[in-house]
Tab-separated table of N, CA, C and O in Angstrom:
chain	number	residue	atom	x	y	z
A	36	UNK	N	-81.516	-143.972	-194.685
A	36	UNK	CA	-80.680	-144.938	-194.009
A	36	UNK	C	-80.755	-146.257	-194.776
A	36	UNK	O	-81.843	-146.794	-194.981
A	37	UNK	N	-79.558	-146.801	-195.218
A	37	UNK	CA	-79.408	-148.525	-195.874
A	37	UNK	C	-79.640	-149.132	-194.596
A	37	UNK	O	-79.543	-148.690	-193.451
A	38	UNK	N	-79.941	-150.152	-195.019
A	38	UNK	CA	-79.623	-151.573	-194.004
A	38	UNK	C	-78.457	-151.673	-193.393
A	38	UNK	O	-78.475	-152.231	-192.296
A	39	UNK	N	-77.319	-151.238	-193.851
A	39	UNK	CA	-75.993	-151.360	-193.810
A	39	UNK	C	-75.533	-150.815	-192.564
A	39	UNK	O	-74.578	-151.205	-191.892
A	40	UNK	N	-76.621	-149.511	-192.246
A	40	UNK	CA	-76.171	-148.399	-191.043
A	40	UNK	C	-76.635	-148.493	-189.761
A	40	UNK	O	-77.802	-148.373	-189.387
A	41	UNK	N	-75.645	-148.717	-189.098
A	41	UNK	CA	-75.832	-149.081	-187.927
A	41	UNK	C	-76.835	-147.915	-186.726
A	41	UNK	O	-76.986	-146.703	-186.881
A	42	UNK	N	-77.243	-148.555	-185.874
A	42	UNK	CA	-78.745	-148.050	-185.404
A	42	UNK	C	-78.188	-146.543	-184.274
A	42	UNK	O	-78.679	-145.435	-184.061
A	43	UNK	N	-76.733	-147.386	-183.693
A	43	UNK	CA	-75.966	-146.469	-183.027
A	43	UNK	C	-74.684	-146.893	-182.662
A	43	UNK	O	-74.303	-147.539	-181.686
A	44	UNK	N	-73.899	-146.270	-183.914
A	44	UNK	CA	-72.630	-146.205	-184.232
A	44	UNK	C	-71.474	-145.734	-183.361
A	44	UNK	O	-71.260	-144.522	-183.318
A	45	UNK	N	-70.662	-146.618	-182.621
A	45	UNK	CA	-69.630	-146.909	-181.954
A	45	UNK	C	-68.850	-145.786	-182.552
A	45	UNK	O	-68.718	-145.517	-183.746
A	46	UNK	N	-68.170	-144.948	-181.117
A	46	UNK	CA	-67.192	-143.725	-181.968
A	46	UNK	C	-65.907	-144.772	-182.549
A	46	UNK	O	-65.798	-145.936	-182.163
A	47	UNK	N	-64.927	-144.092	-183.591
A	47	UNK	CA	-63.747	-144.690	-183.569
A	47	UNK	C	-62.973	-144.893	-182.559
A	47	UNK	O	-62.219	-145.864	-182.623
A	48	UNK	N	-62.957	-144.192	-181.581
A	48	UNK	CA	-62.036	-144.239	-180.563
A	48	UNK	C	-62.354	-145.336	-179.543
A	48	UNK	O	-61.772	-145.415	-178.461
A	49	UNK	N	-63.352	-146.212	-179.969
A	49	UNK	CA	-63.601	-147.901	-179.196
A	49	UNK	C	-63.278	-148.492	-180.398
A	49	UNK	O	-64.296	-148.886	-180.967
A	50	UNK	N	-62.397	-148.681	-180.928
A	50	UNK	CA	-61.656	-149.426	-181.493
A	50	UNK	C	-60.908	-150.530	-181.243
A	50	UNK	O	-60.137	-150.501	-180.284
A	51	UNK	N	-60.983	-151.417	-181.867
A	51	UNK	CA	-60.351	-152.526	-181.326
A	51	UNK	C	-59.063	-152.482	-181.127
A	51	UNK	O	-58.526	-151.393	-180.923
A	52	UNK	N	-58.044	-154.120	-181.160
A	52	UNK	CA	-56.762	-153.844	-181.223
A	52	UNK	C	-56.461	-153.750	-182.880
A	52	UNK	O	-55.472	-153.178	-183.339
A	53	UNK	N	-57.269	-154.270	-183.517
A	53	UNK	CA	-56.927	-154.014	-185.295
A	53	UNK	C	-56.522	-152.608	-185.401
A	53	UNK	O	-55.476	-152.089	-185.791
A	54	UNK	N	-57.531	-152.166	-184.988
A	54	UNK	CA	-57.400	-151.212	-185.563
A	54	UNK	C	-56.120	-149.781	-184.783
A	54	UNK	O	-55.736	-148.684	-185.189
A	55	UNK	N	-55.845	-150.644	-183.492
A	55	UNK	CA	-53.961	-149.884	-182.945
A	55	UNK	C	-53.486	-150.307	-184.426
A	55	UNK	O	-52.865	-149.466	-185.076
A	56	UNK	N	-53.809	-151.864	-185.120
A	56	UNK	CA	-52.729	-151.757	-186.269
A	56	UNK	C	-53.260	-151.125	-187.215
A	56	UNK	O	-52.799	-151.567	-188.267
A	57	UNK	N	-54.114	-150.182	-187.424
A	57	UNK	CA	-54.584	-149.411	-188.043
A	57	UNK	C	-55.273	-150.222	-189.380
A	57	UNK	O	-55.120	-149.614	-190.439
A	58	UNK	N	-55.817	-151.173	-189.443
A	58	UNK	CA	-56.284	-152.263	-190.274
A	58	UNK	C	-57.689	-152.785	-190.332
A	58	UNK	O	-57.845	-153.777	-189.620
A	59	UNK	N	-58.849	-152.353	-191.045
A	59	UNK	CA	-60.376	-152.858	-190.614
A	59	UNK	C	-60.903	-153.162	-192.144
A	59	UNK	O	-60.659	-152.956	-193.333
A	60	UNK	N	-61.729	-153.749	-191.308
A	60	UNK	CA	-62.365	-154.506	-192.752
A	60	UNK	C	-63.908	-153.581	-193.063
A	60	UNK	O	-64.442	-153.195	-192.023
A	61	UNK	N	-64.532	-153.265	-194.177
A	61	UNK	CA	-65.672	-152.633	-194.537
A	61	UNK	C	-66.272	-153.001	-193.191
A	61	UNK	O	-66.696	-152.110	-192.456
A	62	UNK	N	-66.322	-154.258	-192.845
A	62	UNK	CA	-67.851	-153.868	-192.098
A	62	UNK	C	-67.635	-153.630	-190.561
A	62	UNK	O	-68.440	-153.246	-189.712
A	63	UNK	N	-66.609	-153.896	-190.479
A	63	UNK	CA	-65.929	-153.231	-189.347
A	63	UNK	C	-66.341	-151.444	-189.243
A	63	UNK	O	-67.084	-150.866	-188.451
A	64	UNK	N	-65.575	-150.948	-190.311
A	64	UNK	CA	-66.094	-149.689	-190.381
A	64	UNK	C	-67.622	-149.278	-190.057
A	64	UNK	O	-67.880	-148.487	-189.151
A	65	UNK	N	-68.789	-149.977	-191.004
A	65	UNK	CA	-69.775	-149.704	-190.744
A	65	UNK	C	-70.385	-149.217	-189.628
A	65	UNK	O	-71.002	-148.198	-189.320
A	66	UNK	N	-69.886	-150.682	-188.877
A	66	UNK	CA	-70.225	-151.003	-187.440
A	66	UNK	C	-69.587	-149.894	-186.438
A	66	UNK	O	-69.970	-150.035	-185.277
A	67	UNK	N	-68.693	-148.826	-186.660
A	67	UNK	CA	-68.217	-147.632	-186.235
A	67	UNK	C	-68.917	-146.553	-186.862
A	67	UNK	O	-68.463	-145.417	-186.729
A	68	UNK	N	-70.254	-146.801	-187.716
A	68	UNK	CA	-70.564	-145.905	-188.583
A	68	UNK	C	-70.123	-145.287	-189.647
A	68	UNK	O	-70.778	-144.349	-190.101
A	69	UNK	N	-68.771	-145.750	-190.324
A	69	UNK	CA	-68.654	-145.082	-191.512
A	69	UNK	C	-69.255	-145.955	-192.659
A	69	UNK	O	-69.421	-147.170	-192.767
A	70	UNK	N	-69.481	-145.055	-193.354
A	70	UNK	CA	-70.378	-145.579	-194.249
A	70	UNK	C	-69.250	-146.104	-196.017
A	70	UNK	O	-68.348	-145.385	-196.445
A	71	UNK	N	-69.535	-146.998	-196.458
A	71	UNK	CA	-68.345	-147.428	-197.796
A	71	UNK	C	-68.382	-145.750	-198.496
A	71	UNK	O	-67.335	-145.128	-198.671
A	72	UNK	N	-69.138	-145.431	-198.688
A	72	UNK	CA	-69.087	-143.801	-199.900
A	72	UNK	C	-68.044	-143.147	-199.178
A	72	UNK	O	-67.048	-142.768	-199.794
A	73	UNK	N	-68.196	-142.884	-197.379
A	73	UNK	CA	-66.860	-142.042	-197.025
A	73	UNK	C	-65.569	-142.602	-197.189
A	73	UNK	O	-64.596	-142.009	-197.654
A	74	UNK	N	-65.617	-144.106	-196.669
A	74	UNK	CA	-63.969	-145.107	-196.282
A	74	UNK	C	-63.856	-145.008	-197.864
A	74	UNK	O	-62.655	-144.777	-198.004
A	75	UNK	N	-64.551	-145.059	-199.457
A	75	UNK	CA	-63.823	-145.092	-200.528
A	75	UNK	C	-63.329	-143.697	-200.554
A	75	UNK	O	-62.175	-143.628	-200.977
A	76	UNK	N	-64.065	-142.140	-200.102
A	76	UNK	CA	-63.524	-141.220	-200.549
A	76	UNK	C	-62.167	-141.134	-199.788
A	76	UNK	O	-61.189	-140.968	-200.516
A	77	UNK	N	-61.986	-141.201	-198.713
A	77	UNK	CA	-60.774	-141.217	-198.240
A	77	UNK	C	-59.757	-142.390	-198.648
A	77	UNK	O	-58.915	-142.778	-197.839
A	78	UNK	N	-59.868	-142.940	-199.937
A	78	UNK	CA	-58.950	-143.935	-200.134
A	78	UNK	C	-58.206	-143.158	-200.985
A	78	UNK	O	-57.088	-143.494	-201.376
A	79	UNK	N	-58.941	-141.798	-201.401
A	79	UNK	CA	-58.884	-141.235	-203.498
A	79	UNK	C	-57.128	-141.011	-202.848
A	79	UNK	O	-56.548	-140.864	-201.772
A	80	UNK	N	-56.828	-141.105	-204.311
A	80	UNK	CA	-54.797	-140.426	-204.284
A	80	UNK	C	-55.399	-139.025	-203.267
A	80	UNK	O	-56.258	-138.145	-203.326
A	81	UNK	N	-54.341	-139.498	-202.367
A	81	UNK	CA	-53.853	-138.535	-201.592
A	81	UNK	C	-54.504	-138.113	-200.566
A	81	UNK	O	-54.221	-137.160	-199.841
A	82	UNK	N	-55.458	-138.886	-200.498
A	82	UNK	CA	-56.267	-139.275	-198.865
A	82	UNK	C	-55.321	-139.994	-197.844
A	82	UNK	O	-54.223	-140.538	-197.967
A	83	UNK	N	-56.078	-139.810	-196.902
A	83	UNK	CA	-55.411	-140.524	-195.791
A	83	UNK	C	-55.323	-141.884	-195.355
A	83	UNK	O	-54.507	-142.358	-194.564
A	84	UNK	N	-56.339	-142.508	-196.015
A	84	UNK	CA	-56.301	-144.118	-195.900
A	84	UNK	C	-56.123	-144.808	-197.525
A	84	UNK	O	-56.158	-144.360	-198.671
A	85	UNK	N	-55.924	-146.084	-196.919
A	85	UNK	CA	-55.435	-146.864	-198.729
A	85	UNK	C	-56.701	-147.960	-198.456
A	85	UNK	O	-57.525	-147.696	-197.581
A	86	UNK	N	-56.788	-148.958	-199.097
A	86	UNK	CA	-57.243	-149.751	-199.758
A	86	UNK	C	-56.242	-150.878	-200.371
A	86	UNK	O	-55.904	-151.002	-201.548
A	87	UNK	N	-55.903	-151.578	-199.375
A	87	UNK	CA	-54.779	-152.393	-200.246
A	87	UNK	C	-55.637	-153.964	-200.842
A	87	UNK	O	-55.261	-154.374	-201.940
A	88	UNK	N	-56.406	-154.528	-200.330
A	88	UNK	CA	-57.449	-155.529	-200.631
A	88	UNK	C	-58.923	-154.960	-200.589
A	88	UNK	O	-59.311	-154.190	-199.711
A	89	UNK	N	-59.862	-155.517	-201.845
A	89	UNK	CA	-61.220	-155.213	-201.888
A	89	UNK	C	-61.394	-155.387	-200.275
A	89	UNK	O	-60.714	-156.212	-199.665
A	90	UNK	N	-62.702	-154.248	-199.391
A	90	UNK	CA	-62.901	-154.707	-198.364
A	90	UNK	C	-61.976	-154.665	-197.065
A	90	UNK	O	-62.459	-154.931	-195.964
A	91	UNK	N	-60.733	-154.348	-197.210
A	91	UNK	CA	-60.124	-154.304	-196.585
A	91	UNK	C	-59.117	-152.775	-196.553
A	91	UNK	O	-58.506	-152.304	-197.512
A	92	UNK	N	-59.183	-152.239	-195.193
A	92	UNK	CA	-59.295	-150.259	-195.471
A	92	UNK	C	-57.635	-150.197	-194.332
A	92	UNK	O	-57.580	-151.011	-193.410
A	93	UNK	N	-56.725	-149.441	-194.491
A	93	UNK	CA	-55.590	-149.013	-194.015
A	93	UNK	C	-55.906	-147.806	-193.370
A	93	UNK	O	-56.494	-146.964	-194.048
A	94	UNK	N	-55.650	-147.560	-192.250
A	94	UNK	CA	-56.295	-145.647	-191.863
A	94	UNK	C	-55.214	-145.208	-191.479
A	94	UNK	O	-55.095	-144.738	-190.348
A	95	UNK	N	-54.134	-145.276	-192.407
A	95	UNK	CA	-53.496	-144.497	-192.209
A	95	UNK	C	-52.811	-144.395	-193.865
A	95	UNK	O	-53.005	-145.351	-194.617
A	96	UNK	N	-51.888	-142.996	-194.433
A	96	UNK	CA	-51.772	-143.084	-195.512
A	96	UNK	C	-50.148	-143.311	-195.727
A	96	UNK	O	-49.624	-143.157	-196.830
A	97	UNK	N	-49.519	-143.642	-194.711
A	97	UNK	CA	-47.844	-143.745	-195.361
A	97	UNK	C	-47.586	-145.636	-195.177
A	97	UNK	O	-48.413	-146.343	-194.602
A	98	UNK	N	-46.638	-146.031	-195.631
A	98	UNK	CA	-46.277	-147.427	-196.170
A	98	UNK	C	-46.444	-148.303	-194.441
A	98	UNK	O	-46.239	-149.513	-194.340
């Protein structure tokens, strides 16, 4: 476990309103338990989330 990981990780589905706009920031994620190694693999071409600013994660993959 990093420092990074939270002790007991909030499901996604208590999500804020950001994230209705489907919009979170790294540590946002964390704090839901995902960890940066998963939110980057799901950024790769043709994943489901983007990466449009360092730090800043899209969860969803169309425009």
């Amino acid at each position: 476990m990093t420092h990074n990981a939270p002790l007991s990780p909030r499901p996604l589905s208590e999500l804020t309103d950001a994230v209705r706009q489907r919009v979170l920031t790294a540590r946002a994620l964390r704090e839901h338990g995902v960890t940066t190694a998963v939110a980057n693999e799901r950024c790769r071409p043709g994943g489901p989330w983007q990466m449009p600013l360092p730090g800043v994660y899209v969860l969803h993959a169309g425009p």
